Coordinates of C-alpha atoms and ligand atoms in Angstrom, one line a residue:
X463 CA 10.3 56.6 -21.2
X464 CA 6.7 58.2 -21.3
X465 CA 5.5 59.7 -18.5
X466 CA 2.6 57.4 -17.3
X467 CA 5.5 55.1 -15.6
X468 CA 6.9 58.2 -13.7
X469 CA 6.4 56.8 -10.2
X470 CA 8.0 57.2 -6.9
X471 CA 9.4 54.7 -4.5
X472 CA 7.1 54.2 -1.9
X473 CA 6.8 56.3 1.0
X474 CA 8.1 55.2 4.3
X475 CA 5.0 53.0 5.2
X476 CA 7.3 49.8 5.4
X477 CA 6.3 47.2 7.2
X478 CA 9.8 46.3 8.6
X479 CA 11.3 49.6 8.3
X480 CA 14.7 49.7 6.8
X481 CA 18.0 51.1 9.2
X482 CA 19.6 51.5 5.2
X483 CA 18.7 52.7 1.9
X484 CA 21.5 50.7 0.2
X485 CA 23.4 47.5 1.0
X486 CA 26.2 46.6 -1.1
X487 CA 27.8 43.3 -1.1
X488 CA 31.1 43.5 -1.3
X489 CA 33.7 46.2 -1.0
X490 CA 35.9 45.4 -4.1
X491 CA 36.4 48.5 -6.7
X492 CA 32.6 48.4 -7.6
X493 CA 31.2 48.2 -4.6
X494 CA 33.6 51.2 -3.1
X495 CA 32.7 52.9 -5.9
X496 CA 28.8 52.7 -5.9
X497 CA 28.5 53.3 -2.3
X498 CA 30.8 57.1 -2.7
X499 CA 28.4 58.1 -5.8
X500 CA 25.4 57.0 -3.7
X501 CA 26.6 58.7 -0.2
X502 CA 27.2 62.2 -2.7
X503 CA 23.4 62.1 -2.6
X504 CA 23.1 61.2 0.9
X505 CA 22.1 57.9 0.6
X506 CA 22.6 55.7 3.6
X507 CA 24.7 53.2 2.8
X508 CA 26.5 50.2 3.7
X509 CA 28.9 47.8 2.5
X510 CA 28.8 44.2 3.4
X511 CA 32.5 42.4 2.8
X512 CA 33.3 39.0 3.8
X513 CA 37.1 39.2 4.0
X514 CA 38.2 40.5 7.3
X515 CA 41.5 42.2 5.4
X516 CA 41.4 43.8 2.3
X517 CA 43.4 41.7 -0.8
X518 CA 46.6 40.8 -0.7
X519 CA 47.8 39.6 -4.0
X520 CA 49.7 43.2 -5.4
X521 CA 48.1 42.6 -8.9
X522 CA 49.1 46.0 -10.6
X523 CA 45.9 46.8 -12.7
X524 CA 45.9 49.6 -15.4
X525 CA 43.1 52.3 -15.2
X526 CA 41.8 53.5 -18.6
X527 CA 41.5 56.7 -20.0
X528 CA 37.3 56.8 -19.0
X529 CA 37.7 55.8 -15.7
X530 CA 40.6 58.4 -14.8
X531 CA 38.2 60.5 -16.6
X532 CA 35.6 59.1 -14.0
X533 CA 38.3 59.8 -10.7
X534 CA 39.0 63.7 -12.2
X535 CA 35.1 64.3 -12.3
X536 CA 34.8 63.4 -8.5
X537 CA 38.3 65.1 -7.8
X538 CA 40.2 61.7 -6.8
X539 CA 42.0 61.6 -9.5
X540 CA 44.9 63.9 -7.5
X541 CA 44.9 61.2 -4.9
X542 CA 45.4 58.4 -7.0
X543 CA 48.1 60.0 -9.6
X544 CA 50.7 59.6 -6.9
X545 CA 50.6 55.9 -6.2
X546 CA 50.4 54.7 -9.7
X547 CA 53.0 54.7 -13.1
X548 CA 51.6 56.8 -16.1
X549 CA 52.3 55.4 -19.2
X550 CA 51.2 56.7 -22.9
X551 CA 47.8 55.4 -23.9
X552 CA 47.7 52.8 -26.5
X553 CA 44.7 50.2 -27.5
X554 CA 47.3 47.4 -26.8
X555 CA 45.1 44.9 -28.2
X556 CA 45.9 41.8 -27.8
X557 CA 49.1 42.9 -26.3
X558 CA 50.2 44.2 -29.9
X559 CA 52.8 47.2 -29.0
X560 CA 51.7 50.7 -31.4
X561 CA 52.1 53.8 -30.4
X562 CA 49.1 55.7 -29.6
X563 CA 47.6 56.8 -32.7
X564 CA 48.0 61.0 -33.9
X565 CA 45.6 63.2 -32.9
X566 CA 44.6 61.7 -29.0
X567 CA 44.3 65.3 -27.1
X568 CA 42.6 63.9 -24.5
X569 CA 43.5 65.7 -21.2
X570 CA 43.9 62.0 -19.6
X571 CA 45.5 60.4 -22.2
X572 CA 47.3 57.5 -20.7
X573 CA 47.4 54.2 -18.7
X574 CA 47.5 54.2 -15.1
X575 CA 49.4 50.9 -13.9
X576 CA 48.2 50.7 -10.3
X577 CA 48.3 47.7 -7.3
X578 CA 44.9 46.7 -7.4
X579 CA 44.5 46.8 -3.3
X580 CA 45.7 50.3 -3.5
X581 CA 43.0 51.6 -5.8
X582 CA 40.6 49.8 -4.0
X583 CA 42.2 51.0 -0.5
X584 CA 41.5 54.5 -1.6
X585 CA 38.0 53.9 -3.2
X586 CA 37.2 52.5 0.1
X587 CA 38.9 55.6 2.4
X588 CA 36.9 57.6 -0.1
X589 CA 33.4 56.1 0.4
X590 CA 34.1 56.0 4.1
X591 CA 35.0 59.6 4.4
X592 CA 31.2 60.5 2.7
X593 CA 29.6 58.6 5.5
X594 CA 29.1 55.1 4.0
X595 CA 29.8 52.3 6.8
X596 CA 32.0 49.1 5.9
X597 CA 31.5 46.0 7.6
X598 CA 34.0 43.3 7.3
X599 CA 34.1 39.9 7.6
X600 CA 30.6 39.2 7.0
X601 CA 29.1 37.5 4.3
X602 CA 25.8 38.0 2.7
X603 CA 24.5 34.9 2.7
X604 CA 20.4 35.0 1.8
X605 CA 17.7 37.2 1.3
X606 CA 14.1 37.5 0.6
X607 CA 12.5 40.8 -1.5
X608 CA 8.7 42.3 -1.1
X609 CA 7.7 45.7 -2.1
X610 CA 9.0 47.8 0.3
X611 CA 12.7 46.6 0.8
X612 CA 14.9 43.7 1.1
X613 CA 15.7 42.0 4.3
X614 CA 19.7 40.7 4.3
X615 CA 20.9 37.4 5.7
X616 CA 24.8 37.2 7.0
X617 CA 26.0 34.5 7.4
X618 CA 26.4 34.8 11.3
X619 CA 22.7 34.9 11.3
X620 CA 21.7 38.9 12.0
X621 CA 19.2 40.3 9.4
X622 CA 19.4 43.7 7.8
X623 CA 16.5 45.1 5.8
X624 CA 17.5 48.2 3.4
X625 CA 15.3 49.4 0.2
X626 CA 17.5 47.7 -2.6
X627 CA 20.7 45.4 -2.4
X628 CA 23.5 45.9 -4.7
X629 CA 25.5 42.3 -5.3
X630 CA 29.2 43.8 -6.2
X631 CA 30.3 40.7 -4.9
X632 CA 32.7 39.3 -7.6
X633 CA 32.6 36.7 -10.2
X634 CA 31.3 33.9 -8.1
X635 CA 28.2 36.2 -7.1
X636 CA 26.5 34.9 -4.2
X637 CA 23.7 37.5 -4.9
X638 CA 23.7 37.1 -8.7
X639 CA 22.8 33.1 -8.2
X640 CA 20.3 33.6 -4.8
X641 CA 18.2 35.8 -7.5
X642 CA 18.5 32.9 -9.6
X643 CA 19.9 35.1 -12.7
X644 CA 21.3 33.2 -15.7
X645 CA 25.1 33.6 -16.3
X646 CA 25.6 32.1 -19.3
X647 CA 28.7 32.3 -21.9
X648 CA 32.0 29.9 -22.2
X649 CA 33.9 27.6 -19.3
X650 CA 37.7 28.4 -18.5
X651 CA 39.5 26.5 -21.7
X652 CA 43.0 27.8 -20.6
X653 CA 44.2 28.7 -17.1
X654 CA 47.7 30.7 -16.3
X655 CA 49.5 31.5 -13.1
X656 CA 50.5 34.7 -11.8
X657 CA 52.9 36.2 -9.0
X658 CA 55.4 37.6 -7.9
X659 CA 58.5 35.8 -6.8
X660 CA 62.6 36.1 -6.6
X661 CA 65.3 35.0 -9.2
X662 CA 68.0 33.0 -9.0
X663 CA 69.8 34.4 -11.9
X664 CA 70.8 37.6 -14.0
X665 CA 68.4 40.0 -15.4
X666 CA 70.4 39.8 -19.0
X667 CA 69.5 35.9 -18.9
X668 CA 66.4 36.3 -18.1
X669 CA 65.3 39.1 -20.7
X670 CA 67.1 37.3 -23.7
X671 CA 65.3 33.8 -22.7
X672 CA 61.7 35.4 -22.4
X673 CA 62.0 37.7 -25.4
X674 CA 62.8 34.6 -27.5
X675 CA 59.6 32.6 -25.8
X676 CA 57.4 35.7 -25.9
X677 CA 57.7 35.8 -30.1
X678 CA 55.1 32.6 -30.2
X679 CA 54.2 32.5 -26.4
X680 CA 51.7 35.7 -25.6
X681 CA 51.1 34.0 -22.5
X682 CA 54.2 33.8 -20.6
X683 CA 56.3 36.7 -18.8
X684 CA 59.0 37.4 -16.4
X685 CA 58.9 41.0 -15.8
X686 CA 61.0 42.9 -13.1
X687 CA 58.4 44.0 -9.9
X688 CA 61.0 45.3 -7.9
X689 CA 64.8 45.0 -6.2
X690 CA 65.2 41.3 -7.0
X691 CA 61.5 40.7 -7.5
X692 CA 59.9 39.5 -11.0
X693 CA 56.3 39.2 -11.8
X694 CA 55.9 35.9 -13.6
X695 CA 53.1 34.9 -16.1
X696 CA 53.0 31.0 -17.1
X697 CA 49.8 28.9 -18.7
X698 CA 49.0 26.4 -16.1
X699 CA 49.1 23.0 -16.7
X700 CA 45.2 22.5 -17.5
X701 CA 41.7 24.3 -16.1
X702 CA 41.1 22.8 -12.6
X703 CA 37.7 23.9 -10.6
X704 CA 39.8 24.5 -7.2
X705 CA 39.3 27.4 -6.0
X706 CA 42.9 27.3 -3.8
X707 CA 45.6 29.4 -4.7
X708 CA 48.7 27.5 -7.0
X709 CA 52.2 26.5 -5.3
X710 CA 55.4 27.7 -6.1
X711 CA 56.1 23.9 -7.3
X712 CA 53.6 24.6 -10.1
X713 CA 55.1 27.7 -11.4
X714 CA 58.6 25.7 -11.6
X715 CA 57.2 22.9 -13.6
X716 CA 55.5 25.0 -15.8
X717 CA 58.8 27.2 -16.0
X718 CA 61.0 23.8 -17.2
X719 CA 58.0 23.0 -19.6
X720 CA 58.2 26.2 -21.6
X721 CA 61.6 27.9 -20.7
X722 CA 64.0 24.7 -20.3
X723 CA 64.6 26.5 -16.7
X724 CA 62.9 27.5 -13.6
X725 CA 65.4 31.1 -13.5
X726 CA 66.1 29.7 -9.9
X727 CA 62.4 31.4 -8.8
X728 CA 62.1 31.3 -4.9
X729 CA 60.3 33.1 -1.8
X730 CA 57.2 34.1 -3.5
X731 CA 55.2 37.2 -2.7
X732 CA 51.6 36.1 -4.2
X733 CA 50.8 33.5 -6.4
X734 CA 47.3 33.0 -8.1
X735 CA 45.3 31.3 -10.7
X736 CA 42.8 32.7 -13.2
X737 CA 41.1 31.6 -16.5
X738 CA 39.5 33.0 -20.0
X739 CA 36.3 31.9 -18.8
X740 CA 33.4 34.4 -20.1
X741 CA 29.9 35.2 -19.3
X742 CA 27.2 37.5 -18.7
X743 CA 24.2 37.9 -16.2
X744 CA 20.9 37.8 -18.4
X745 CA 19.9 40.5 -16.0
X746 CA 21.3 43.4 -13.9
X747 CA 17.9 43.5 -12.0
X748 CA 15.5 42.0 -11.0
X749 CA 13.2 44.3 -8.5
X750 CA 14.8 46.0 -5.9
X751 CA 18.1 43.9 -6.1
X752 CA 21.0 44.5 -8.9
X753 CA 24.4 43.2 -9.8
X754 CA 27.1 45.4 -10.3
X755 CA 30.8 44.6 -11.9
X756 CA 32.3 41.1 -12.0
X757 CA 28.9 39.7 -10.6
X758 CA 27.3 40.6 -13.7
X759 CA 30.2 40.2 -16.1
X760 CA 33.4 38.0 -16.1
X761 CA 35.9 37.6 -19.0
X762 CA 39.9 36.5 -19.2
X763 CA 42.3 40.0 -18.3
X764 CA 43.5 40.6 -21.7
X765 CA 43.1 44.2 -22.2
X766 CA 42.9 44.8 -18.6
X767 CA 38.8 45.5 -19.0
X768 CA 37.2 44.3 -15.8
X769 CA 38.2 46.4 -13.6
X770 CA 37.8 49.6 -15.2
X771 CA 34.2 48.0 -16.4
X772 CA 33.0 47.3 -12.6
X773 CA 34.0 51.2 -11.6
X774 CA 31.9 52.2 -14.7
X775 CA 28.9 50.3 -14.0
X776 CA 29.2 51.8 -10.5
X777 CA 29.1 55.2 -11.6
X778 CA 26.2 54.8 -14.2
X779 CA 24.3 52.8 -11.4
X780 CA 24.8 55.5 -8.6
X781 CA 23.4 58.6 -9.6
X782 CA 20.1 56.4 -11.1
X783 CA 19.6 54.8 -7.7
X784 CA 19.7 57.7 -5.7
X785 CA 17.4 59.5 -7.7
X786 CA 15.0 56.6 -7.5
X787 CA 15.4 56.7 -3.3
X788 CA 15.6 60.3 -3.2
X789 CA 12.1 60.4 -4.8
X790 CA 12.5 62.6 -8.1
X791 CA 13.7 59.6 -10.5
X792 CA 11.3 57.8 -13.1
X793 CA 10.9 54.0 -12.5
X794 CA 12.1 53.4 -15.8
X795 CA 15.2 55.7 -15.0
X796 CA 16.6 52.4 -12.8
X797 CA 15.9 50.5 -16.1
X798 CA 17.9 52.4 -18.1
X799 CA 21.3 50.9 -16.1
X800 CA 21.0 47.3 -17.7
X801 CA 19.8 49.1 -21.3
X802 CA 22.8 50.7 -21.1
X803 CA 25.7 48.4 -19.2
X804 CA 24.5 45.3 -20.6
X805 CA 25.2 46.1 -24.2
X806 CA 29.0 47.6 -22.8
X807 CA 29.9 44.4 -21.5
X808 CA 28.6 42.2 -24.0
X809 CA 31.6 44.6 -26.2
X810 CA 33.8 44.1 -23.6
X811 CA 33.7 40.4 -23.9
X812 CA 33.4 40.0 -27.3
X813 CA 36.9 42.2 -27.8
X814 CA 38.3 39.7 -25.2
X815 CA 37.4 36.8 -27.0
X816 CA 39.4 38.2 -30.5
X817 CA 42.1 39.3 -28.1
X818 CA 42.3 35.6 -26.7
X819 CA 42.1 34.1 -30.3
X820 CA 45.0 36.6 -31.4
X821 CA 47.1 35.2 -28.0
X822 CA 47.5 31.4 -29.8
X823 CA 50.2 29.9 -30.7
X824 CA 48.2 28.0 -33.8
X825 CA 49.3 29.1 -37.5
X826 CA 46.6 30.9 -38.3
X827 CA 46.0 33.0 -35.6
X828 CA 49.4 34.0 -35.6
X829 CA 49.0 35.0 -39.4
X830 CA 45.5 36.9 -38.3
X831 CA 47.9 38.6 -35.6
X832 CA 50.6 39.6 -38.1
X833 CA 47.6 41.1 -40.2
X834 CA 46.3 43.1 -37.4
X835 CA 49.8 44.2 -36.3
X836 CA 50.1 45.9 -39.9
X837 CA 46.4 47.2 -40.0
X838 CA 46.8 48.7 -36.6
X839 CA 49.6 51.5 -38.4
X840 CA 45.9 52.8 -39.7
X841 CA 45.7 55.8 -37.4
X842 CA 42.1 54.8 -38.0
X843 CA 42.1 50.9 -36.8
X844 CA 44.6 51.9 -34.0
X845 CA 42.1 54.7 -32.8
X846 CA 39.1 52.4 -33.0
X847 CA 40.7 49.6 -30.8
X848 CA 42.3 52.4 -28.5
X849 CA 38.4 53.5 -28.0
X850 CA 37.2 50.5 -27.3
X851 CA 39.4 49.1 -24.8
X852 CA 40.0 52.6 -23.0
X853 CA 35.8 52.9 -22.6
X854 CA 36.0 56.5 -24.4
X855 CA 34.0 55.2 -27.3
X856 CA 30.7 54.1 -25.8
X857 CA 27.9 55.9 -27.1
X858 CA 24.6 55.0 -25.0
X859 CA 21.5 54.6 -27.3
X860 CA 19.1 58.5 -26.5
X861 CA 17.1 58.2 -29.7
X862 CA 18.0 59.9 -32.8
X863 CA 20.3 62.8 -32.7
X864 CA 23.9 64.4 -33.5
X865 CA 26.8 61.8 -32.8
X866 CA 27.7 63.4 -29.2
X867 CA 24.5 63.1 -27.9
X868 CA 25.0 59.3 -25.6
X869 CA 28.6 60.5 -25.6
X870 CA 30.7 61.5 -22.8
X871 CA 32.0 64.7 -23.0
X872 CA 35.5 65.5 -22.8
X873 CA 37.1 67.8 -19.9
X874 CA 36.7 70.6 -22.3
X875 CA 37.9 73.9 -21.2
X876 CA 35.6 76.3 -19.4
X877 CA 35.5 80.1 -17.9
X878 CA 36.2 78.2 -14.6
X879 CA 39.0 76.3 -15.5
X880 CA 37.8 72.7 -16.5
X881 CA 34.7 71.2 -17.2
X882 CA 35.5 68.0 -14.9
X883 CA 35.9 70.5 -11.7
X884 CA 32.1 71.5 -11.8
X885 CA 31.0 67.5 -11.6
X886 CA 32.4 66.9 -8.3
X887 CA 29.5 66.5 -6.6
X888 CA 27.5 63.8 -9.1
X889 CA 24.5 66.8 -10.1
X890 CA 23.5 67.3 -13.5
X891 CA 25.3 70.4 -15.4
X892 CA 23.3 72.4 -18.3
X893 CA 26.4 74.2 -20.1
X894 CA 25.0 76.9 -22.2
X895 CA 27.0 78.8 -24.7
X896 CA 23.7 80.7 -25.4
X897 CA 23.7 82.2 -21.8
X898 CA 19.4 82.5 -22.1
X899 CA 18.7 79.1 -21.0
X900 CA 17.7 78.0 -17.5
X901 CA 17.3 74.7 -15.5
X902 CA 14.1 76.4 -13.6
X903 CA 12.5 74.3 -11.2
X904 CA 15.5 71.1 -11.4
X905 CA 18.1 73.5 -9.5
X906 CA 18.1 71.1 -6.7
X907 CA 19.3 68.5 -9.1
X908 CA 21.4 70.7 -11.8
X909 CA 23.9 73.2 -12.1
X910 CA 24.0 75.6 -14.8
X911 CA 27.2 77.2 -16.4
X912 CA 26.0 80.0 -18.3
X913 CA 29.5 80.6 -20.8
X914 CA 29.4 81.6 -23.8
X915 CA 33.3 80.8 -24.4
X916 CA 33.2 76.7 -23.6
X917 CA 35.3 75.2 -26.2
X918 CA 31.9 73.2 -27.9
X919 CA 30.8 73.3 -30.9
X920 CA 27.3 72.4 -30.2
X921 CA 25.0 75.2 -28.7
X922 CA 24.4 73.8 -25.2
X923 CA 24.8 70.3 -23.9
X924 CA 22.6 68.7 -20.9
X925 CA 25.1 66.5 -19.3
X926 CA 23.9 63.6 -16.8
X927 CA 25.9 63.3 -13.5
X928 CA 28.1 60.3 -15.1
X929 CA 29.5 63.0 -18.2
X930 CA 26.8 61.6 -20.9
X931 CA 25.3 64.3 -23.2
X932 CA 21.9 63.7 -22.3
X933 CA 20.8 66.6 -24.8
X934 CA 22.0 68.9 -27.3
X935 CA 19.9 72.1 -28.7
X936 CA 19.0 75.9 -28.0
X937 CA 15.7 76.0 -27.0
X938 CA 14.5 76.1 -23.9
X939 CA 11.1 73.9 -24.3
X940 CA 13.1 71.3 -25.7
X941 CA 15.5 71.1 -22.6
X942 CA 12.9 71.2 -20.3
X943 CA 11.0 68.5 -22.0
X944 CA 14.6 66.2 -21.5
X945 CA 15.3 67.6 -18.1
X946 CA 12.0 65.6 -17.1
X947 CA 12.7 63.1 -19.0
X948 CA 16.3 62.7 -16.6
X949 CA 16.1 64.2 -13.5
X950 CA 11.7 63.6 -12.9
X951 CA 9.2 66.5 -12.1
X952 CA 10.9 70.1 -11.2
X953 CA 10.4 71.1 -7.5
X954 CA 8.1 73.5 -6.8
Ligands
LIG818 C1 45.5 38.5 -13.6 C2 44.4 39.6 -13.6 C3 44.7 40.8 -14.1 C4 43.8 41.8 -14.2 N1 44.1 43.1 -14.6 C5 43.2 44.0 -14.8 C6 43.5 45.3 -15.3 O1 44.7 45.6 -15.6 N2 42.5 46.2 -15.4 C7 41.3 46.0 -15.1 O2 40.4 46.8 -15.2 N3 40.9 44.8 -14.5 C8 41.8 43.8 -14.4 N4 41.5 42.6 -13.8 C9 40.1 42.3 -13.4 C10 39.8 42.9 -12.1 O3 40.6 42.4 -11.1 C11 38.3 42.6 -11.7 O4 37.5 42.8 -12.8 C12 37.8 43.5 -10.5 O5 38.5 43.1 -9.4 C13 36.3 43.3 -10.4 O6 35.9 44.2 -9.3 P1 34.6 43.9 -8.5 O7 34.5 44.8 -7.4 O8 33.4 43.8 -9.4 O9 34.8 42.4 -7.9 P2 35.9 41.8 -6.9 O10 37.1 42.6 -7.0 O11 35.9 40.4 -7.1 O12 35.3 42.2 -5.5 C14 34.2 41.4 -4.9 C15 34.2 41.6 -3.4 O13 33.1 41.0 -2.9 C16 33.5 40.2 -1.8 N5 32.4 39.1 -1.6 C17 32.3 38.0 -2.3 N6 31.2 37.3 -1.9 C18 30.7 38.0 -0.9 C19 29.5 37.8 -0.1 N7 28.7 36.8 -0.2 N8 29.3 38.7 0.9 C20 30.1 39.8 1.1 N9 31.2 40.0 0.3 C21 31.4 39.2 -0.7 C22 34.8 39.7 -2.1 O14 35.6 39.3 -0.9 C23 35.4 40.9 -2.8 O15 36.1 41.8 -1.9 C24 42.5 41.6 -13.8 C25 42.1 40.3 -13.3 C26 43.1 39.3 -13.2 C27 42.7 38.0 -12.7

């Protein structure tokens, strides 16, 4: 970034002025998400969704190690715990059972297994109780850009104009294809069915027929969901464009076809249809509107990435965009959030795509399997995959420097307990083990934890409001030189 392309947003001289700062579209988990880390800098906010009711399908979803690191930094992590199972972490890759490998000492190290319309339930309380408004059943439908703001189209007609427009709207992005962004990558070459359903016979029948299926079939489960309940996972019978939801009549043919039985399945709970397809937006922006989540990035649920991806973007977005309406950030700050998601989820689908190839039942991906499934008792392999899938590997590009700097930083121990408490309100933090330094004229914007005991081995660490080490060093010229560079000009 140099410091010729520092510019404000405009000042308030809009034409049309604008009732918001920030309309997001849709209230899934990114969208919930974005709007809390934007209202924490009192942006006004709100979220367009087009369902009336949040989701229904009870899809339990697992939350990684970064993104409970995420919910512990903004001091939701207490509210969640409760409503989810905690299981140890592993890389799981491509469903391959290991053990996590030695060494993980990671204050958060485990899988959350959540319902997916309970995490977004509280994502949504949460962005609701910091003043964002929600309005449901209303679908963005258009909108036109200028200079000054972006003027919304629902599709009952009314017009909102707001500064930027956030499209968290899912993988069939309304907003990503209005801005007329590219989404290129792979069409669905396998569907499966999910849901949840009764059984018509024993549990012992059950478990013996799908262990024996489940040595060459990845793709096929019957898992207990409840009293009497199963979750059941089948390939469907080929990749259809409909966007309707399956019948139960599907899941029983499909049943016969593998099993040789239907296990009696009746009165289902949910039942859906998903596919491996894979793709990525060519851009996350294009003036004042972005994509966020799905919308930008779609990819099969092997892994259980997406999810945990979306809430990520969200929280690297947030902080960026604020800045950039509250007047101290850099233009090229806002650029930074496609430099550094866009290469993140072109990981993310790439580990899918060897996760899906390891899922066949051809020869030679089951022998490339068997390969992995030894190479993977490498405490080294087994780490590197856990990193990858659980998000606590990424390492965003800051120039040349020591490995942790682009890193997030662990909740390390500090004087006041632990580093994640101070982060709650989405600010910067200096933590300085010399106890000389100062954030001078960016107090507004960053706290500073003068403590010479932090358990760091690094003099002092700058860290941004999403937990990245934005600098590492001792000397105070240096930091200020990077505290521009993040947080704009010091107030006077
Ligand atoms: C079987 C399966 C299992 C999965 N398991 C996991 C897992 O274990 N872990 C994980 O991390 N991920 C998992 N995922 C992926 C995860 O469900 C998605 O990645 C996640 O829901 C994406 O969140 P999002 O907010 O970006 O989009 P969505 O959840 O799709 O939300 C988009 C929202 O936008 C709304 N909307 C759409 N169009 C408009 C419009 N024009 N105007 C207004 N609102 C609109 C929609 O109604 C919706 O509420 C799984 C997915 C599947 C299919």
């Amino acid at each position: 970034m140099h410091p010729a392309q520092f510019t404000a947003d405009p000042p308030s001289t809009d034409r049309v002025p604008s009732t918001y700062d920030v309309i997001v579209a849709g209230c899934g988990p990114t969208g919930a998400m974005l709007a809390a880390e934007l209202r924490l800098h009192d942006v006004r906010v709100l979220i367009v969704e087009q369902e009336t009711e949040p989701a229904s399908a009870v899809r339990i979803v697992g939350l990684h190690i970064r993104s409970l690191e995420l919910m512990a930094m903004r001091g939701l992590l207490d509210r969640i715990l409760p409503h989810g199972r905690q299981r140890p972490a592993s890389a799981y890759f491509a469903a391959i059972p290991k053990p996590a490998p030695k060494g993980l000492d990671y204050r958060y190290a485990y899988l959350l297994g959540i319902p997916q319309p309970v995490i977004e339930r509280l994502l949504e309380e949460r962005a609701i109780e910091l003043g964002a408004q929600v309005r449901r059943g209303r679908a963005v439908v258009g909108f036109e850009q200028d200079d000054e703001g972006v003027t919304v189209e629902l599709a009952d007609g009314e017009q909102l104009r707001s500064r930027y427009l956030v499209g968290c709207d899912g993988g069939r992005s309304t907003v990503r294809k209005l801005l007329g962004v590219g989404f290129p990558g792979e069409p669905a070459r396998t569907e499966s069915l999910m849901g949840e359903m009764e059984v018509g016979v024993p549990q012992e029948e059950i478990a013996a027929k799908v262990a024996e299926i489940r040595e060459t079939h990845q793709r096929f489960w019957l898992r207990p969901a409840g009293v009497g309940v199963y979750s059941v996972l089948v390939p469907a019978a080929g990749v259809s464009d409909r966007a309707e939801p399956p019948t139960l009549d599907d899941f029983t043919r499909q049943l016969r076809a593998i099993a040789g039985t239907d296990f009696g399945v009746h009165s289902p709970r949910w039942l859906s249809r998903f596919g491996d397809a894979t793709r990525l937006a060519d851009r996350y922006r294009i003036g004042r509107v972005l994509l966020a989540g799905d919308a930008a990035h779609i990819h099969p649920p092997i892994g259980g990435q997406g999810l945990n991806l979306g809430v990520q973007d969200a929280f690297n977005l947030g902080w960026k965009l604020a800045a950039r309406i509250r007047g101290w950030a850099p233009e090229a700050l806002l650029d930074t959030y496609q430099a550094e998601r866009r290469p993140v989820a072109e990981a993310v689908l790439d580990n899918t795509r060897a996760q899906t190839e390891l899922l066949s039942t051809e020869p030679g991906a089951q022998a490339v399997r068997r390969l992995l499934t030894e190479l993977m008792d490498f405490d080294e392999v087994n780490l590197h995959l856990l990193e990858k899938i659980t998000a606590i590997g990424i390492r965003y590009d800051f120039g040349a420097g020591p490995d942790l700097l682009g890193r997030r930083l662990a909740d390390i121990d500090v004087k006041q307990g632990h580093l994640y408490g101070l982060l709650h309100h989405g600010r910067g933090l200096l933590l300085d083990r010399t106890e000389r330094l100062t954030v001078g004229g960016w107090s507004d914007r960053v706290d500073h934890l003068a403590d010479s005991t932090a358990a760091l081995d690094v003099p002092c660490v700058l860290l941004r409001p999403d937990g990245h080490v934005a600098w590492i060093g001792d000397d105070q010229r240096d930091l200020d030189d990077h505290l521009f560079r993040w947080f704009g000009s010091p107030a006077h």
